[in-house]
Amino acid sequence: STTEKPILLNNIADAEAFVSGAEVAVIGFFQDPQSPEADLFRLAAGQIAEVPFGLSSSAAVLSHYGASANTVTLFRRVDNDRRDLDMNNRDVDAKKLTRFVRMNELRLVTQYDPVTAIGVMQSSLQFNLLLITDKMSPKHPERMRKFRAAAELYKGKILFILLDSNLKSNERVLSYFQLKKSQLPALAIFHTPDDEHDVLTVDEISIKRVQDFCNPFLE
């Protein structure tokens, strides 16, 4: 896309439409849009193509979101949460800002890796559902389509996570759930406060199968 990033948000209606139009959206609140902090923000925005970035220097917008000047806020729909980063901190550079977004960009289905793991741990949602599968499988796109459709039904209740069994960093998770690669794909549901969990090996994913697995565990 040749769209200029970030998008200027001049009023509350624009800002609300911007936030509600994406699974994950980032707004930089800057009193001075030409400040060094705002330049850093633009630099990071250019490096993260798939996340929409907006910038606002409107006093009404800042007040509406309770944001102080020189703050970057990430909004996410999956758990209706937000994360703030204070850009007045001299330690914050474009790399730290990029990491802040990567760490906190939880989606309807979040791919698990060492960076997103931090955001997953900090989510307000206490239930995680993992699809542990081989991303290279020809069946993967169809599995993901159904898993994602199921995630829509549990928005705000369960965090849906994709765990690629090919990644070496994920081997520990497989052993935690006592799974071998030959048993995959599998669903694993996890309750973070007490580590209670349940595992189901599946041939194929369907919305009904996900519901039949999740609902008794939630109850």
Short mmCIF file of C-alpha atoms in Angstrom, two decimals:
data_model
loop_
_atom_site.label_atom_id
_atom_site.label_comp_id
_atom_site.label_asym_id
_atom_site.label_seq_id
_atom_site.Cartn_x
_atom_site.Cartn_y
_atom_site.Cartn_z
CA SER A 1 0.00 0.00 0.00
CA THR A 2 1.22 3.49 -0.81
CA THR A 3 -0.94 4.98 1.96
CA GLU A 4 0.95 7.46 4.07
CA LYS A 5 1.51 6.07 7.56
CA PRO A 6 0.46 7.08 10.13
CA ILE A 7 -3.07 8.34 9.41
CA LEU A 8 -3.90 11.75 10.91
CA LEU A 9 -6.85 11.59 13.32
CA ASN A 10 -8.22 15.09 13.76
CA ASN A 11 -11.36 14.38 15.79
CA ILE A 12 -12.93 11.83 18.15
CA ALA A 13 -15.18 10.29 15.45
CA ASP A 14 -12.15 9.61 13.19
CA ALA A 15 -10.21 8.12 16.11
CA GLU A 16 -13.08 5.85 17.19
CA ALA A 17 -13.64 4.63 13.62
CA PHE A 18 -9.90 3.99 13.32
CA VAL A 19 -9.75 1.92 16.53
CA SER A 20 -12.90 -0.09 15.81
CA GLY A 21 -11.84 -0.80 12.23
CA ALA A 22 -8.95 -3.11 13.12
CA GLU A 23 -8.14 -6.04 15.39
CA VAL A 24 -5.08 -4.14 16.57
CA ALA A 25 -4.62 -0.38 16.14
CA VAL A 26 -1.91 1.98 17.38
CA ILE A 27 -2.35 5.71 18.01
CA GLY A 28 0.43 8.15 18.82
CA PHE A 29 -0.85 11.05 20.93
CA PHE A 30 1.48 14.02 20.39
CA GLN A 31 0.97 17.68 21.25
CA ASP A 32 3.62 18.55 18.65
CA PRO A 33 3.35 16.29 15.57
CA GLN A 34 6.83 17.44 14.50
CA SER A 35 8.54 16.47 17.78
CA PRO A 36 11.45 13.97 17.83
CA GLU A 37 9.11 11.49 19.59
CA ALA A 38 6.58 11.78 16.76
CA ASP A 39 9.40 11.19 14.24
CA LEU A 40 10.34 8.01 16.10
CA PHE A 41 6.70 6.96 15.95
CA ARG A 42 6.62 7.46 12.17
CA LEU A 43 9.80 5.43 11.81
CA ALA A 44 8.29 2.49 13.73
CA ALA A 45 5.02 2.80 11.77
CA GLY A 46 6.92 2.30 8.53
CA GLN A 47 8.43 -0.92 9.85
CA ILE A 48 5.18 -2.64 10.84
CA ALA A 49 3.15 -2.89 7.66
CA GLU A 50 0.24 -5.00 8.95
CA VAL A 51 -0.74 -2.83 11.94
CA PRO A 52 -2.57 0.47 11.29
CA PHE A 53 -0.92 3.50 12.90
CA GLY A 54 -2.74 6.76 13.58
CA LEU A 55 -1.42 10.05 14.94
CA SER A 56 -3.41 12.71 16.77
CA SER A 57 -2.49 16.07 18.22
CA SER A 58 -6.11 17.03 18.93
CA ALA A 59 -6.68 18.02 22.57
CA ALA A 60 -10.23 16.59 22.33
CA VAL A 61 -8.96 13.20 21.14
CA LEU A 62 -6.26 13.04 23.84
CA SER A 63 -8.83 13.90 26.48
CA HIS A 64 -11.34 11.37 25.11
CA TYR A 65 -8.82 8.55 25.54
CA GLY A 66 -7.37 9.89 28.79
CA ALA A 67 -3.97 9.98 27.08
CA SER A 68 -1.16 12.30 28.04
CA ALA A 69 0.97 13.92 25.32
CA ASN A 70 3.81 11.83 23.89
CA THR A 71 2.05 8.53 24.58
CA VAL A 72 1.70 5.64 22.16
CA THR A 73 -1.38 3.50 22.81
CA LEU A 74 -2.13 0.09 21.35
CA PHE A 75 -5.80 -0.90 21.24
CA ARG A 76 -6.82 -4.53 20.74
CA ARG A 77 -10.24 -5.93 20.12
CA VAL A 78 -9.65 -9.53 21.25
CA ASP A 79 -9.76 -8.70 24.97
CA ASN A 80 -10.96 -5.10 24.68
CA ASP A 81 -7.71 -3.94 26.26
CA ARG A 82 -5.16 -1.22 25.66
CA ARG A 83 -1.47 -0.78 26.38
CA ASP A 84 0.31 2.56 26.79
CA LEU A 85 3.95 3.46 26.18
CA ASP A 86 5.35 6.72 27.53
CA MET A 87 7.46 8.32 24.79
CA ASN A 88 8.83 10.93 27.22
CA ASN A 89 11.13 8.20 28.49
CA ARG A 90 14.50 8.92 26.89
CA ASP A 91 15.25 5.19 26.68
CA VAL A 92 12.51 4.61 24.11
CA ASP A 93 13.83 4.31 20.57
CA ALA A 94 12.24 2.98 17.35
CA LYS A 95 13.38 -0.56 18.18
CA LYS A 96 11.73 -0.50 21.63
CA LEU A 97 8.59 1.00 20.16
CA THR A 98 8.45 -1.75 17.50
CA ARG A 99 8.95 -4.39 20.18
CA PHE A 100 6.16 -2.84 22.29
CA VAL A 101 3.75 -3.24 19.35
CA ARG A 102 4.92 -6.76 18.46
CA MET A 103 4.65 -7.89 22.08
CA ASN A 104 1.14 -6.57 22.60
CA GLU A 105 -0.53 -7.17 19.24
CA LEU A 106 -2.86 -9.97 20.35
CA ARG A 107 -5.40 -10.86 17.67
CA LEU A 108 -8.44 -13.10 17.20
CA VAL A 109 -5.83 -15.78 16.58
CA THR A 110 -2.37 -14.88 17.83
CA GLN A 111 0.66 -16.78 16.58
CA TYR A 112 2.75 -17.82 19.57
CA ASP A 113 6.44 -16.98 19.61
CA PRO A 114 8.90 -15.70 22.25
CA VAL A 115 7.79 -12.07 21.66
CA THR A 116 3.99 -12.55 21.59
CA ALA A 117 4.29 -14.91 24.59
CA ILE A 118 4.82 -11.84 26.80
CA GLY A 119 1.59 -10.23 25.60
CA VAL A 120 -0.28 -13.53 26.00
CA MET A 121 0.86 -13.80 29.63
CA GLN A 122 -0.28 -10.23 30.32
CA SER A 123 -3.72 -10.56 28.72
CA SER A 124 -6.74 -10.09 30.95
CA LEU A 125 -8.28 -13.26 29.43
CA GLN A 126 -7.74 -16.24 31.73
CA PHE A 127 -8.50 -18.94 29.18
CA ASN A 128 -6.17 -19.76 26.28
CA LEU A 129 -7.02 -22.20 23.49
CA LEU A 130 -4.04 -23.45 21.51
CA LEU A 131 -4.18 -25.02 18.08
CA ILE A 132 -0.93 -26.98 17.94
CA THR A 133 -0.29 -27.81 14.32
CA ASP A 134 2.18 -27.92 11.45
CA LYS A 135 1.93 -24.63 9.56
CA MET A 136 3.52 -26.23 6.50
CA SER A 137 0.67 -28.74 6.15
CA PRO A 138 -1.45 -28.32 2.99
CA LYS A 139 -4.49 -28.50 5.31
CA HIS A 140 -3.28 -25.52 7.36
CA PRO A 141 -5.19 -22.70 5.59
CA GLU A 142 -8.53 -24.52 5.97
CA ARG A 143 -7.81 -25.37 9.63
CA MET A 144 -6.98 -21.74 10.33
CA ARG A 145 -10.15 -20.54 8.61
CA LYS A 146 -12.29 -22.71 10.92
CA PHE A 147 -10.24 -21.96 14.03
CA ARG A 148 -10.58 -18.24 13.31
CA ALA A 149 -14.35 -18.56 12.78
CA ALA A 150 -14.59 -20.30 16.18
CA ALA A 151 -12.48 -17.52 17.75
CA GLU A 152 -15.17 -14.98 16.78
CA LEU A 153 -17.63 -16.84 19.05
CA TYR A 154 -15.37 -16.61 22.11
CA LYS A 155 -14.14 -13.02 21.74
CA GLY A 156 -13.56 -11.55 25.19
CA LYS A 157 -13.64 -15.03 26.80
CA ILE A 158 -10.84 -17.14 25.34
CA LEU A 159 -7.58 -16.13 23.71
CA PHE A 160 -7.07 -18.28 20.59
CA ILE A 161 -3.44 -19.10 19.88
CA LEU A 162 -1.72 -20.78 16.94
CA LEU A 163 1.33 -22.79 17.93
CA ASP A 164 3.51 -23.94 15.03
CA SER A 165 4.95 -27.36 15.87
CA ASN A 166 7.90 -26.75 13.50
CA LEU A 167 9.38 -24.01 15.67
CA LYS A 168 12.11 -25.30 17.97
CA SER A 169 11.12 -22.72 20.60
CA ASN A 170 7.69 -24.43 20.85
CA GLU A 171 8.99 -27.90 21.71
CA ARG A 172 8.68 -27.12 25.44
CA VAL A 173 4.97 -26.42 25.01
CA LEU A 174 4.47 -29.80 23.32
CA SER A 175 6.22 -31.58 26.17
CA TYR A 176 4.20 -29.59 28.74
CA PHE A 177 0.98 -30.95 27.21
CA GLN A 178 2.64 -34.40 26.81
CA LEU A 179 2.15 -34.37 23.05
CA LYS A 180 4.26 -35.95 20.34
CA LYS A 181 4.41 -34.53 16.82
CA SER A 182 2.75 -37.72 15.55
CA GLN A 183 -0.38 -36.83 17.60
CA LEU A 184 -0.88 -33.46 15.95
CA PRO A 185 -2.94 -31.45 15.21
CA ALA A 186 -4.23 -31.00 18.73
CA LEU A 187 -6.27 -28.51 20.74
CA ALA A 188 -5.14 -27.57 24.23
CA ILE A 189 -7.17 -25.36 26.55
CA PHE A 190 -5.49 -23.71 29.50
CA HIS A 191 -6.73 -21.76 32.53
CA THR A 192 -3.88 -19.42 33.49
CA PRO A 193 -4.66 -18.79 37.21
CA ASP A 194 -4.31 -22.46 38.24
CA ASP A 195 -2.61 -24.13 35.19
CA GLU A 196 -5.60 -26.45 34.78
CA HIS A 197 -5.72 -27.72 31.20
CA ASP A 198 -7.19 -30.25 28.84
CA VAL A 199 -5.90 -31.65 25.54
CA LEU A 200 -7.72 -33.10 22.54
CA THR A 201 -6.02 -34.62 19.52
CA VAL A 202 -8.06 -33.96 16.39
CA ASP A 203 -7.99 -35.12 12.78
CA GLU A 204 -9.68 -31.98 11.60
CA ILE A 205 -10.88 -28.71 13.07
CA SER A 206 -14.52 -27.67 12.96
CA ILE A 207 -16.39 -24.93 14.81
CA LYS A 208 -18.57 -27.56 16.51
CA ARG A 209 -15.54 -29.54 17.67
CA VAL A 210 -13.99 -26.41 19.17
CA GLN A 211 -17.28 -25.58 20.93
CA ASP A 212 -17.69 -29.15 22.26
CA PHE A 213 -14.16 -28.96 23.66
CA CYS A 214 -14.31 -25.41 25.10
CA ASN A 215 -17.79 -25.20 26.61
CA PRO A 216 -17.49 -27.99 29.23
CA PHE A 217 -14.07 -26.64 30.26
CA LEU A 218 -15.46 -23.10 30.66
CA GLU A 219 -18.35 -24.44 32.77
#
